[in-house]
């Protein structure tokens, strides 16, 4: 694939970030080799006295992918110099089209403006309609394109894997791969080259957007979320989660973003980058994110070699893996098992996942981990929550993971619960008047109404509402808090008390089966923000969402065994009122969660009536 890079790009940032971007510094670590941008020569890393930058990209966008002869698992990139640099570009005057957009978008733009010249590169169309003779197209190699980009953004030294890692030296390559978390962590910022990001209509920069600030920035982020190759790769996940800041460069526009958690940084807009992904190691006080946060993205990523998925995950959790080495020669199933066993023994937030289905029953994202026979407790059948999770287990609970990847949990405290399908959930069949799409529209509309009402300080009176209203409230609360949909519900204590209804999000329909809830309190901390200007925010507190893992008994198993199937939502509490315009001081789970209690007290209250004299061992496959 060949890509287009327009110079004189227009940023979608709401304010000029150039001064801040040029002044940021990185860490003290230096990679073995760097590229000196001025002459594109490889030099020792210590030459970069004032720091360096890193590149994050999809390698298949750097040329033509060719299968290597005699080796079915290896591919080469052939660069015939067909990448395109557009000189003297003006977004208000010139219409440009990237090389890797879906055909629907190609047709959309062609209908809007018929191009005067169309050039075909490989199987992708690259075209520009200059409105001035000053605009020219220049075809270059990928490295020449990178050199020009770096010069345009005042980058002196760049770490670029294709050049800075000797690909023919397997030992050196493995050593460098194991240091990639340090390379990206210590860079001044990462350049994310994502050519799918194109702004077609210059008026988008002028129109306001209630969330993103301008329609251009909204289009930019929507494009990133929906159709970028960059967001599907395992390596790019590691690269962005280890980075403190990122400059996202598209075909004709760009955005600079830093983490909301960066000390001393100016306020920034809230999005997928600043909220969760950037500066993963530095987000939490103990200098490490929780396992579920990375798995929320990792389980939907791919790589050319399956081992690379493990390498990328291992680097994200480098602080947990000082004693474990992984190599390409290790059997892939052994590598996956070693990784998941290790992180589960250190962090049970791996159990903080729910359904990956929309209310219509359609999958939200396609899981890429289904080929490795992973156990249910890894969460591969569902969707992990994105928020940092604190873990509190009952003192009498203990667990191990054996060599067959079965999790053995022993405890004196547990619930056996009966559950019912939610009428507007993915497992309940639509009525004759409904379709699955209409069910989803109804659910999303209800969630939107409740979200708007809460921002205005309006809440449902739980003692006066009927069952349908309470379930709608729970569905909205679960989704707003955790971004996973309610699939079932349970009566917490008394079947005649509607205020005791509680929602569940499960990866399979367990209605009629034996379900248990164990005393492992998952406190997912959603960040809340103080708005310091119309679209700028800083972290102003957090909302604690309390969940418990749910396990379903496997029918007809030789011995009593269970599957991890999702979470039971207990309730939440908003510790800070972060904005005078948004009253979030409320606890919908007020019968179970007292805001003055700590997690241990909450766990004791939840399971005080569920004590068993003889501890039971639950085997989780």
Coordinates of C-alpha atoms in Angstrom, one line a residue:
X1 CA 0.0 0.0 0.0
X2 CA 1.2 3.5 -0.8
X3 CA 0.2 6.6 1.2
X4 CA -0.2 10.3 0.7
X5 CA 1.2 13.0 3.0
X6 CA 0.1 16.6 2.5
X7 CA 2.5 19.3 3.7
X8 CA 1.0 22.5 5.2
X9 CA -1.5 20.4 7.2
X10 CA -4.3 22.0 9.2
X11 CA -4.6 20.8 12.7
X12 CA -7.9 19.7 14.4
X13 CA -6.6 20.9 17.8
X14 CA -8.8 23.5 19.3
X15 CA -5.8 25.6 20.3
X16 CA -2.3 25.9 18.8
X17 CA -0.3 23.2 20.6
X18 CA 3.0 23.9 18.7
X19 CA 4.8 25.7 21.6
X20 CA 3.9 22.9 24.1
X21 CA 4.8 20.2 21.6
X22 CA 8.2 21.6 20.8
X23 CA 9.0 22.1 24.5
X24 CA 8.2 18.7 25.9
X25 CA 11.1 16.5 27.1
X26 CA 11.4 12.7 27.3
X27 CA 13.2 10.4 29.8
X28 CA 16.9 9.6 30.2
X29 CA 16.8 6.3 28.4
X30 CA 18.3 6.2 24.9
X31 CA 17.7 3.4 22.3
X32 CA 20.8 1.6 20.8
X33 CA 20.3 3.3 17.5
X34 CA 18.4 6.3 16.2
X35 CA 18.0 8.0 12.8
X36 CA 19.4 11.5 12.4
X37 CA 16.6 13.2 10.4
X38 CA 18.8 15.8 8.6
X39 CA 20.7 13.2 6.5
X40 CA 18.7 10.0 7.4
X41 CA 21.8 8.3 8.8
X42 CA 21.7 5.7 11.6
X43 CA 23.6 7.0 14.6
X44 CA 24.2 5.8 18.3
X45 CA 21.3 6.7 20.6
X46 CA 23.4 8.8 22.9
X47 CA 23.8 11.4 20.2
X48 CA 20.3 12.6 20.9
X49 CA 21.2 14.8 23.8
X50 CA 17.9 16.7 23.8
X51 CA 15.8 13.6 23.3
X52 CA 14.2 11.7 20.4
X53 CA 10.9 10.8 18.9
X54 CA 9.3 7.4 18.0
X55 CA 7.2 6.3 15.1
X56 CA 4.0 4.2 15.3
X57 CA 2.7 2.9 12.0
X58 CA 1.3 -0.1 10.1
X59 CA 4.1 -1.7 8.2
X60 CA 1.8 -2.9 5.4
X61 CA 1.1 0.8 4.6
X62 CA 4.8 1.4 3.9
X63 CA 4.9 -0.4 0.5
X64 CA 3.7 -3.5 -1.3
X65 CA 3.4 -6.7 0.8
X66 CA 5.1 -9.6 -0.9
X67 CA 5.2 -13.2 0.5
X68 CA 8.8 -14.3 1.0
X69 CA 9.7 -17.3 -1.2
X70 CA 10.3 -20.5 0.6
X71 CA 8.9 -19.2 3.9
X72 CA 5.2 -19.3 4.4
X73 CA 5.2 -17.2 7.6
X74 CA 7.4 -14.3 6.4
X75 CA 6.6 -11.3 4.2
X76 CA 8.6 -8.5 2.8
X77 CA 7.7 -4.9 2.0
X78 CA 8.7 -3.7 -1.5
X79 CA 8.9 0.1 -1.8
X80 CA 8.8 1.3 -5.4
X81 CA 8.8 4.9 -4.5
X82 CA 5.1 5.5 -5.1
X83 CA 4.3 7.2 -1.9
X84 CA 3.1 10.8 -2.5
X85 CA 4.0 14.1 -1.0
X86 CA 1.7 17.0 -1.8
X87 CA 3.6 20.4 -1.8
X88 CA 1.9 23.7 -1.1
X89 CA -1.3 22.0 0.0
X90 CA -4.2 24.2 1.2
X91 CA -7.1 22.5 2.8
X92 CA -9.4 25.4 1.9
X93 CA -8.4 25.2 -1.8
X94 CA -7.2 21.7 -2.7
X95 CA -9.2 18.5 -2.5
X96 CA -7.0 15.5 -1.7
X97 CA -7.8 11.8 -1.2
X98 CA -5.8 9.3 0.7
X99 CA -4.7 5.9 -0.6
X100 CA -6.3 3.6 1.9
X101 CA -9.9 4.7 2.4
X102 CA -12.9 2.5 2.0
X103 CA -14.5 2.5 -1.5
X104 CA -17.6 4.1 -0.1
X105 CA -15.7 7.2 0.9
X106 CA -13.9 7.2 -2.5
X107 CA -17.2 7.3 -4.3
X108 CA -18.6 9.9 -1.9
X109 CA -15.8 12.3 -2.6
X110 CA -15.8 11.6 -6.4
X111 CA -19.5 12.6 -6.5
X112 CA -18.8 15.7 -4.6
X113 CA -15.9 16.8 -6.7
X114 CA -14.9 15.1 -10.0
X115 CA -11.1 15.0 -10.0
X116 CA -9.2 16.5 -12.9
X117 CA -6.4 14.0 -12.6
X118 CA -6.6 10.5 -11.2
X119 CA -3.4 8.4 -10.5
X120 CA -3.6 4.7 -9.7
X121 CA -1.1 3.3 -7.2
X122 CA -1.3 -0.4 -6.8
X123 CA -5.0 -1.1 -6.3
X124 CA -5.7 2.2 -4.4
X125 CA -6.6 5.5 -5.9
X126 CA -4.6 8.6 -5.1
X127 CA -5.9 11.9 -6.4
X128 CA -5.6 15.6 -5.9
X129 CA -7.5 18.4 -7.5
X130 CA -5.3 21.4 -7.1
X131 CA -7.0 24.8 -7.4
X132 CA -3.6 26.5 -7.9
X133 CA -0.6 25.8 -10.1
X134 CA 1.5 26.0 -6.9
X135 CA 0.2 22.6 -5.7
X136 CA 2.3 19.7 -6.9
X137 CA 2.6 16.0 -6.3
X138 CA 5.9 14.3 -5.7
X139 CA 6.4 10.6 -5.6
X140 CA 8.9 9.3 -3.0
X141 CA 10.0 6.3 -1.0
X142 CA 8.5 5.7 2.5
X143 CA 11.7 6.8 4.1
X144 CA 11.8 10.0 2.1
X145 CA 8.2 10.7 3.1
X146 CA 9.1 10.2 6.8
X147 CA 12.1 12.4 6.5
X148 CA 10.0 15.3 5.1
X149 CA 7.3 14.7 7.8
X150 CA 9.9 14.9 10.5
X151 CA 11.4 18.1 9.1
X152 CA 8.0 19.7 8.9
X153 CA 7.4 18.9 12.6
X154 CA 10.9 19.8 13.8
X155 CA 12.0 16.3 14.7
X156 CA 15.8 15.8 14.9
X157 CA 16.1 12.2 15.9
X158 CA 13.7 9.4 15.2
X159 CA 13.4 5.8 16.4
X160 CA 12.0 3.7 13.5
X161 CA 12.0 0.0 13.9
X162 CA 12.7 -0.9 10.3
X163 CA 16.0 0.9 10.4
X164 CA 17.0 1.0 14.0
X165 CA 16.5 -2.8 14.5
X166 CA 18.8 -5.1 12.6
X167 CA 16.1 -7.3 11.2
X168 CA 18.6 -10.0 10.1
X169 CA 20.1 -10.4 13.6
X170 CA 17.6 -12.5 15.6
X171 CA 19.4 -12.0 18.9
X172 CA 19.6 -8.2 18.5
X173 CA 16.0 -8.1 17.3
X174 CA 14.7 -10.0 20.4
X175 CA 16.7 -7.7 22.7
X176 CA 15.3 -4.6 21.1
X177 CA 11.7 -5.9 21.2
X178 CA 12.1 -6.6 24.9
X179 CA 13.1 -2.9 25.3
X180 CA 10.4 -1.3 23.2
X181 CA 8.4 -0.2 26.3
X182 CA 11.4 1.8 27.4
X183 CA 11.9 3.2 23.9
X184 CA 8.4 4.6 23.6
X185 CA 8.1 5.5 27.3
X186 CA 11.1 7.8 27.2
X187 CA 10.5 9.5 23.9
X188 CA 9.5 13.2 23.8
X189 CA 6.4 12.1 21.9
X190 CA 5.3 9.4 19.4
X191 CA 4.3 10.2 15.8
X192 CA 1.3 8.1 14.8
X193 CA 1.1 7.9 11.0
X194 CA -2.5 7.1 10.2
X195 CA -3.2 7.9 6.5
X196 CA -6.9 7.0 6.7
X197 CA -7.5 10.3 8.6
X198 CA -8.6 12.8 5.9
X199 CA -10.7 15.9 6.2
X200 CA -12.7 16.3 3.0
X201 CA -14.7 19.4 3.7
X202 CA -12.9 22.6 4.9
X203 CA -16.1 24.0 6.4
X204 CA -15.8 21.3 9.1
X205 CA -13.1 23.4 10.7
X206 CA -15.5 26.2 11.2
X207 CA -18.6 24.4 12.6
X208 CA -18.8 23.7 16.3
X209 CA -19.3 20.3 17.8
X210 CA -20.7 19.9 21.3
X211 CA -18.2 17.3 22.3
X212 CA -15.1 17.6 20.1
X213 CA -15.1 21.4 19.7
X214 CA -15.2 21.5 16.0
X215 CA -16.8 19.2 13.5
X216 CA -13.4 18.6 11.9
X217 CA -12.1 17.1 15.2
X218 CA -15.2 15.0 15.5
X219 CA -14.7 13.6 12.0
X220 CA -11.1 13.0 12.8
X221 CA -11.8 11.0 15.9
X222 CA -14.7 9.1 14.3
X223 CA -12.5 8.1 11.4
X224 CA -9.8 6.9 13.9
X225 CA -12.4 4.8 15.8
X226 CA -14.0 3.2 12.8
X227 CA -11.7 2.5 9.9
X228 CA -8.0 2.8 10.7
X229 CA -5.6 -0.1 10.1
X230 CA -3.5 1.4 13.0
X231 CA -6.1 0.6 15.5
X232 CA -6.2 -3.1 14.6
X233 CA -2.5 -3.9 15.3
X234 CA -1.0 -5.3 18.5
X235 CA 2.3 -3.4 18.2
X236 CA 0.6 0.0 17.8
X237 CA -1.4 -0.7 21.0
X238 CA 1.8 -1.2 22.9
X239 CA 3.4 1.9 21.3
X240 CA 0.6 4.3 22.2
X241 CA 0.0 2.9 25.7
X242 CA 3.7 3.3 26.5
X243 CA 3.8 6.8 25.1
X244 CA 3.2 9.9 27.1
X245 CA 2.1 12.0 24.2
X246 CA 1.2 11.5 20.5
X247 CA 1.1 13.5 17.3
X248 CA -1.4 11.8 15.0
X249 CA -0.6 12.7 11.4
X250 CA -3.2 11.9 8.7
X251 CA -3.2 12.5 5.0
X252 CA -4.0 16.2 5.3
X253 CA -4.6 17.0 8.9
X254 CA -3.1 16.2 12.4
X255 CA -3.8 16.3 16.1
X256 CA -1.4 16.6 19.1
X257 CA -2.6 15.0 22.3
X258 CA -1.2 14.2 25.8
X259 CA -2.5 12.2 28.7
X260 CA -4.9 13.9 31.1
X261 CA -2.7 12.5 33.9
X262 CA 0.5 14.2 32.7
X263 CA 1.8 16.4 35.6
X264 CA 2.2 20.0 34.7
X265 CA 0.6 19.6 31.3
X266 CA -2.0 22.1 30.1
X267 CA -5.7 21.0 30.1
X268 CA -6.7 18.9 27.1
X269 CA -9.8 17.5 25.5
X270 CA -11.1 14.2 26.7
X271 CA -10.9 11.3 24.1
X272 CA -9.8 7.7 23.7
X273 CA -6.1 8.8 23.7
X274 CA -6.0 11.2 26.7
X275 CA -8.4 9.3 28.9
X276 CA -7.1 5.7 28.8
X277 CA -4.5 4.8 26.3
X278 CA -1.7 7.4 26.6
X279 CA 0.8 7.1 29.5
X280 CA -0.6 3.8 30.7
X281 CA 2.2 3.2 33.1
X282 CA 1.9 6.6 34.6
X283 CA -1.8 6.9 35.0
X284 CA -2.2 5.4 38.5
X285 CA -0.4 6.3 41.6
X286 CA 1.4 3.0 41.9
X287 CA 2.8 3.6 38.3
X288 CA 0.9 0.8 36.6
X289 CA -2.5 0.4 34.9
X290 CA -4.7 -2.6 35.6
X291 CA -4.7 -5.7 33.4
X292 CA -8.3 -5.2 32.1
X293 CA -7.5 -1.8 30.6
X294 CA -5.0 -3.2 28.1
X295 CA -7.1 -6.4 27.4
X296 CA -10.1 -4.2 26.5
X297 CA -8.1 -3.3 23.3
X298 CA -5.7 -6.2 23.0
X299 CA -8.3 -8.9 22.5
X300 CA -9.5 -7.2 19.3
X301 CA -6.0 -6.6 17.8
X302 CA -4.0 -8.6 15.3
X303 CA -0.4 -9.2 14.2
X304 CA 1.3 -10.9 11.3
X305 CA 2.9 -13.3 13.7
X306 CA 0.9 -14.6 16.7
X307 CA 3.9 -14.3 19.0
X308 CA 4.0 -10.5 18.4
X309 CA 0.6 -10.3 20.3
X310 CA 2.3 -11.8 23.3
X311 CA 5.4 -9.6 23.0
X312 CA 3.3 -6.5 22.8
X313 CA 1.2 -7.4 25.9
X314 CA 4.3 -8.4 27.8
X315 CA 5.9 -5.0 27.1
X316 CA 2.7 -3.2 28.2
X317 CA 3.0 -5.0 31.6
X318 CA 6.8 -5.0 31.7
X319 CA 6.6 -4.2 35.5
X320 CA 5.0 -7.6 36.0
X321 CA 7.3 -9.7 33.8
X322 CA 10.9 -9.2 35.1
X323 CA 11.2 -12.9 35.6
X324 CA 9.7 -14.2 32.4
X325 CA 11.2 -14.4 29.0
X326 CA 9.3 -15.1 25.8
X327 CA 10.9 -16.0 22.4
X328 CA 9.6 -16.8 18.9
X329 CA 10.8 -20.4 19.4
X330 CA 8.4 -21.1 22.2
X331 CA 5.2 -22.8 21.2
X332 CA 2.4 -20.2 20.7
X333 CA -0.1 -21.9 23.0
X334 CA 2.6 -22.2 25.7
X335 CA 3.4 -18.5 25.3
X336 CA -0.3 -17.5 25.6
X337 CA -0.8 -19.7 28.7
X338 CA 2.3 -18.4 30.4
X339 CA 1.2 -14.8 29.8
X340 CA -2.3 -15.2 31.1
X341 CA -1.4 -17.3 34.0
X342 CA 1.2 -14.8 35.1
X343 CA -1.0 -11.7 34.9
X344 CA -4.1 -13.4 36.5
X345 CA -2.0 -14.5 39.5
X346 CA -1.0 -10.8 40.0
X347 CA -4.2 -8.9 39.0
X348 CA -7.7 -10.3 39.1
X349 CA -9.0 -7.3 37.1
X350 CA -8.8 -9.9 34.3
X351 CA -12.3 -11.0 35.5
X352 CA -13.8 -7.5 34.9
X353 CA -15.5 -8.1 31.6
X354 CA -19.1 -8.3 30.3
X355 CA -20.9 -9.0 27.1
X356 CA -19.4 -8.0 23.7
X357 CA -22.9 -7.8 22.2
X358 CA -25.1 -4.9 21.3
X359 CA -28.7 -5.1 22.4
X360 CA -29.5 -6.3 18.9
X361 CA -27.3 -9.3 19.4
X362 CA -24.6 -8.1 17.0
X363 CA -21.0 -8.2 18.1
X364 CA -19.5 -4.8 18.9
X365 CA -16.0 -5.8 17.9
X366 CA -14.5 -9.0 16.4
X367 CA -12.4 -10.9 18.9
X368 CA -9.0 -12.1 17.5
X369 CA -8.0 -14.4 20.3
X370 CA -10.4 -17.3 19.6
X371 CA -7.8 -19.5 17.9
X372 CA -5.7 -20.2 21.0
X373 CA -8.1 -22.3 23.2
X374 CA -7.9 -19.8 26.1
X375 CA -9.9 -20.4 29.3
X376 CA -13.0 -18.4 30.0
X377 CA -11.4 -16.4 32.9
X378 CA -9.2 -14.6 30.4
X379 CA -12.3 -12.8 29.2
X380 CA -11.8 -13.6 25.5
X381 CA -15.5 -14.3 25.1
X382 CA -16.5 -10.9 26.2
X383 CA -15.4 -7.3 26.5
X384 CA -13.3 -5.9 29.3
X385 CA -14.0 -2.6 31.0
X386 CA -11.6 0.3 30.1
X387 CA -11.4 1.8 33.6
X388 CA -8.7 1.2 36.2
X389 CA -9.9 -1.6 38.6
X390 CA -9.0 -2.0 42.3
X391 CA -9.3 -5.6 43.6
X392 CA -10.6 -6.5 47.1
X393 CA -11.0 -10.2 47.9
X394 CA -12.5 -11.7 51.0
X395 CA -9.8 -12.7 53.5
X396 CA -11.0 -16.3 53.4
X397 CA -10.7 -16.6 49.6
X398 CA -7.6 -18.1 47.9
X399 CA -7.0 -19.1 44.3
X400 CA -4.4 -20.9 42.1
X401 CA -4.0 -21.7 38.4
X402 CA -2.8 -25.1 37.5
X403 CA -0.8 -26.3 34.5
X404 CA -4.0 -27.1 32.6
X405 CA -5.0 -23.4 32.9
X406 CA -7.9 -24.1 35.3
X407 CA -8.4 -21.5 38.0
X408 CA -9.2 -23.0 41.4
X409 CA -10.9 -20.6 43.8
X410 CA -11.6 -21.7 47.4
X411 CA -13.9 -19.7 49.6
X412 CA -16.5 -19.9 52.4
X413 CA -18.5 -17.1 51.0
X414 CA -20.5 -17.3 47.7
X415 CA -24.0 -16.6 46.3
X416 CA -26.0 -19.0 44.2
X417 CA -28.3 -16.8 42.1
X418 CA -31.1 -17.1 39.6
X419 CA -31.2 -14.7 36.7
X420 CA -33.7 -13.5 34.1
X421 CA -33.1 -12.3 30.6
X422 CA -33.5 -8.5 30.1
X423 CA -36.3 -7.8 27.7
X424 CA -34.2 -5.4 25.6
X425 CA -31.0 -7.3 25.9
X426 CA -29.2 -9.4 23.2
X427 CA -30.5 -12.8 24.4
X428 CA -34.2 -12.1 24.5
X429 CA -35.9 -12.8 21.2
X430 CA -37.7 -9.7 19.7
X431 CA -41.5 -9.7 19.5
X432 CA -43.4 -9.8 16.3
X433 CA -43.7 -6.1 16.3
X434 CA -40.0 -5.6 17.1
X435 CA -36.8 -6.3 15.2
X436 CA -33.4 -6.6 16.8
X437 CA -32.4 -3.2 15.3
X438 CA -35.5 -1.5 16.8
X439 CA -34.7 -3.1 20.2
X440 CA -31.3 -1.5 20.0
X441 CA -32.7 1.9 19.0
X442 CA -35.1 1.7 22.0
X443 CA -32.3 0.8 24.4
X444 CA -29.9 3.5 23.2
X445 CA -32.7 6.1 23.2
X446 CA -33.5 5.3 26.8
X447 CA -29.8 5.4 27.8
X448 CA -29.5 8.9 26.1
X449 CA -32.6 10.2 28.0
X450 CA -31.3 9.0 31.3
X451 CA -27.8 10.4 30.7
X452 CA -29.3 13.8 29.8
X453 CA -31.6 13.8 32.8
X454 CA -28.7 13.0 35.2
X455 CA -26.6 15.9 33.8
X456 CA -29.5 18.1 34.9
X457 CA -29.7 16.6 38.3
X458 CA -32.8 14.5 37.7
X459 CA -33.0 11.0 39.1
X460 CA -35.6 8.2 39.1
X461 CA -37.4 7.7 42.4
X462 CA -36.6 4.0 42.9
X463 CA -39.4 3.6 45.5
X464 CA -42.1 4.9 43.1
X465 CA -41.0 3.5 39.8
X466 CA -42.3 0.3 38.2
X467 CA -40.1 -2.7 37.2
X468 CA -39.6 -1.6 33.6
X469 CA -38.4 1.9 34.6
X470 CA -36.0 0.5 37.2
X471 CA -34.6 -2.0 34.7
X472 CA -34.1 0.9 32.2
X473 CA -32.3 2.9 34.9
X474 CA -30.0 0.0 35.6
X475 CA -29.3 -0.7 31.9
X476 CA -28.4 3.0 31.5
X477 CA -26.4 3.1 34.6
X478 CA -24.4 0.0 33.8
X479 CA -23.6 1.2 30.2
X480 CA -22.8 4.8 31.2
X481 CA -20.5 3.5 34.0
X482 CA -18.8 0.6 32.4
X483 CA -19.6 0.8 28.6
X484 CA -21.0 -2.7 28.6
X485 CA -24.6 -3.6 28.1
X486 CA -27.0 -5.3 30.6
X487 CA -28.1 -8.7 29.4
X488 CA -29.8 -10.2 32.6
X489 CA -31.0 -9.1 36.0
X490 CA -31.3 -10.6 39.5
X491 CA -33.4 -9.8 42.6
X492 CA -30.7 -9.1 45.2
X493 CA -32.7 -10.0 48.4
X494 CA -36.5 -10.0 48.2
X495 CA -38.5 -10.8 45.1
X496 CA -41.2 -8.4 46.1
X497 CA -38.8 -5.4 46.4
X498 CA -38.1 -3.7 43.0
X499 CA -35.3 -1.7 44.6
X500 CA -33.3 -4.9 45.0
X501 CA -33.1 -5.5 41.2
X502 CA -29.5 -5.7 40.0
X503 CA -28.1 -6.0 36.4
X504 CA -25.7 -8.4 35.0
X505 CA -23.7 -8.4 31.7
X506 CA -22.9 -11.9 30.6
X507 CA -21.1 -13.4 27.6
X508 CA -23.7 -16.2 27.3
X509 CA -27.3 -16.8 28.1
X510 CA -27.2 -18.6 31.5
X511 CA -30.9 -18.3 32.3
X512 CA -32.0 -21.5 33.9
X513 CA -28.4 -22.6 34.7
X514 CA -26.6 -22.5 38.0
X515 CA -24.8 -19.2 38.5
X516 CA -22.6 -18.2 41.4
X517 CA -21.1 -14.9 42.5
X518 CA -17.8 -14.9 44.4
X519 CA -16.5 -12.3 46.9
X520 CA -14.0 -10.6 44.6
X521 CA -14.9 -6.9 44.5
X522 CA -14.0 -5.2 41.3
X523 CA -13.9 -1.4 41.9
X524 CA -13.8 0.2 38.4
X525 CA -12.8 3.8 38.8
X526 CA -14.2 6.0 36.0
X527 CA -12.5 9.4 35.9
X528 CA -14.5 12.5 36.2
X529 CA -13.3 15.8 34.9
X530 CA -13.3 19.5 35.7
X531 CA -14.0 21.6 32.7
X532 CA -11.6 24.6 32.7
X533 CA -12.9 26.0 29.4
X534 CA -15.5 25.1 26.8
X535 CA -13.7 22.0 25.6
X536 CA -10.7 21.7 27.9
X537 CA -10.7 19.4 31.0
X538 CA -8.6 18.2 33.9
X539 CA -9.1 15.1 36.1
X540 CA -11.3 16.2 39.0
X541 CA -12.2 13.0 40.8
X542 CA -13.5 9.5 40.1
X543 CA -16.7 7.5 40.2
X544 CA -16.3 4.0 41.8
X545 CA -18.4 1.3 40.1
X546 CA -18.6 -1.9 42.1
X547 CA -18.9 -5.2 40.3
X548 CA -18.6 -8.9 41.2
X549 CA -17.5 -11.7 38.8
X550 CA -20.2 -14.2 37.8
X551 CA -19.6 -17.9 37.0
X552 CA -21.9 -20.4 35.4
X553 CA -21.8 -24.1 36.0
X554 CA -20.9 -26.2 32.9
X555 CA -23.7 -28.7 32.3
X556 CA -22.8 -32.4 32.2
X557 CA -19.2 -31.9 33.1
X558 CA -17.3 -34.9 34.6
X559 CA -16.7 -32.9 37.8
X560 CA -18.3 -29.7 39.0
X561 CA -16.7 -27.0 36.8
X562 CA -17.7 -23.4 36.0
X563 CA -17.0 -20.8 33.3
X564 CA -16.4 -17.1 34.0
X565 CA -19.3 -15.4 32.1
X566 CA -19.3 -11.8 33.1
X567 CA -20.1 -9.4 35.9
X568 CA -22.8 -8.5 38.4
X569 CA -23.2 -4.7 38.9
X570 CA -23.7 -3.8 42.6
X571 CA -23.8 -0.1 42.3
X572 CA -21.7 3.0 42.2
X573 CA -20.7 6.2 44.0
X574 CA -19.4 9.5 42.7
X575 CA -16.8 10.7 45.1
X576 CA -16.5 14.2 43.7
X577 CA -19.0 16.7 42.3
X578 CA -16.7 17.8 39.5
X579 CA -18.7 20.3 37.7
X580 CA -21.4 22.8 38.8
X581 CA -23.4 21.9 35.6
X582 CA -23.4 18.1 36.1
X583 CA -24.7 16.7 39.4
X584 CA -23.2 13.2 39.6
X585 CA -23.4 12.9 43.5
X586 CA -25.6 9.9 43.6
X587 CA -25.4 6.2 44.4
X588 CA -28.0 4.1 42.6
X589 CA -26.8 1.1 44.5
X590 CA -27.5 2.9 47.8
X591 CA -28.9 -0.2 49.5
X592 CA -25.6 -2.0 49.1
X593 CA -23.0 0.7 48.8
X594 CA -22.5 3.3 51.5
X595 CA -20.1 6.1 50.3
X596 CA -18.3 6.2 53.7
X597 CA -17.5 2.5 53.6
X598 CA -14.2 1.1 52.2
X599 CA -14.3 -1.8 49.7
X600 CA -13.5 -4.4 52.4
X601 CA -16.6 -3.2 54.4
X602 CA -18.7 -3.3 51.3
X603 CA -17.6 -6.9 50.6
X604 CA -18.3 -8.0 54.2
X605 CA -21.8 -6.6 54.0
X606 CA -22.6 -8.1 50.7
X607 CA -21.6 -11.6 51.8
X608 CA -22.4 -11.5 55.5
X609 CA -25.4 -13.8 55.1
X610 CA -23.7 -16.1 52.6
X611 CA -21.2 -17.9 54.9
X612 CA -20.6 -21.7 54.6
X613 CA -18.9 -23.7 57.3
X614 CA -17.0 -25.8 54.8
X615 CA -15.1 -23.9 52.1
X616 CA -15.9 -24.9 48.6
X617 CA -13.4 -25.1 45.7
X618 CA -14.7 -23.8 42.4
X619 CA -12.9 -25.0 39.3
X620 CA -13.0 -22.3 36.5
X621 CA -12.2 -23.5 33.0

